[in-house]
């Protein structure tokens, strides 16, 4: 890959990760992942999908959670068997 191609790609994509959350100080981020997932859908239920602050939760769970978990939880939400309340 040439330098021009590398510069072009770096201008298209910005990689970010989730910042420190004092509620989850340990290395294991499983609960952080789940909490951000549920917080996103609670926020959307309360404020609607167009409410910009909800996107922080979505970015966080997409960064922290394995795709398989997200897919499983989405399926559970659709079938009504998700193990947590998503009411605001």
XYZ file of C-alpha atoms in Angstrom:
88
model
C 0.000 0.000 0.000
C 1.425 3.371 -0.957
C 1.618 6.407 1.315
C -1.122 8.121 -0.692
C -3.485 5.168 -0.158
C -2.667 5.068 3.559
C -3.351 8.794 3.937
C -6.625 8.416 2.025
C -7.770 5.599 4.340
C -6.748 7.446 7.485
C -8.821 10.448 6.434
C -11.908 8.251 5.878
C -11.845 6.294 9.135
C -11.445 7.515 12.678
C -10.925 4.769 15.225
C -12.243 5.499 18.685
C -12.728 3.418 21.768
C -14.788 3.890 24.875
C -13.367 6.133 27.574
C -12.927 5.156 31.209
C -16.141 4.524 33.140
C -15.687 4.656 36.922
C -18.623 2.269 37.396
C -16.554 -0.477 35.760
C -12.929 -0.065 36.932
C -11.760 -3.636 36.278
C -10.396 -5.188 33.115
C -13.464 -7.369 32.534
C -15.839 -5.148 30.572
C -18.716 -7.621 30.210
C -21.062 -5.731 32.533
C -20.046 -2.436 30.932
C -20.970 -3.886 27.534
C -24.376 -5.111 28.756
C -25.127 -1.877 30.636
C -24.403 0.283 27.577
C -26.573 -2.000 25.420
C -29.533 -1.713 27.795
C -28.942 2.022 28.366
C -29.086 2.648 24.616
C -32.469 0.985 24.200
C -33.833 2.642 27.349
C -32.685 6.017 25.997
C -34.276 5.344 22.608
C -37.531 4.298 24.294
C -37.560 7.489 26.359
C -36.257 10.058 23.857
C -36.471 8.501 20.390
C -33.819 7.367 17.920
C -33.008 10.907 16.797
C -31.851 11.972 20.271
C -28.082 12.458 19.820
C -26.900 11.586 23.379
C -28.283 8.050 22.915
C -25.634 7.475 20.255
C -22.897 7.519 22.928
C -24.375 4.340 24.402
C -24.582 2.755 20.950
C -20.962 3.592 20.127
C -19.907 2.215 23.517
C -21.667 -1.138 23.192
C -20.520 -1.556 19.585
C -16.959 -0.970 20.775
C -17.147 -3.215 23.855
C -19.490 -6.064 22.921
C -18.720 -8.992 20.617
C -20.935 -8.978 17.524
C -22.311 -12.417 18.434
C -23.679 -11.053 21.717
C -25.270 -8.068 20.014
C -26.938 -10.346 17.466
C -28.185 -12.681 20.189
C -29.554 -9.797 22.271
C -31.235 -8.268 19.206
C -32.943 -11.603 18.521
C -34.017 -11.847 22.168
C -35.440 -8.310 22.110
C -37.431 -9.091 18.967
C -38.825 -12.313 20.433
C -39.576 -10.734 23.820
C -37.158 -12.930 25.795
C -34.476 -10.342 26.589
C -33.429 -10.831 30.244
C -33.565 -7.146 31.265
C -36.203 -4.443 31.259
C -35.707 -1.877 28.520
C -38.420 0.470 29.786
C -37.123 3.948 30.677
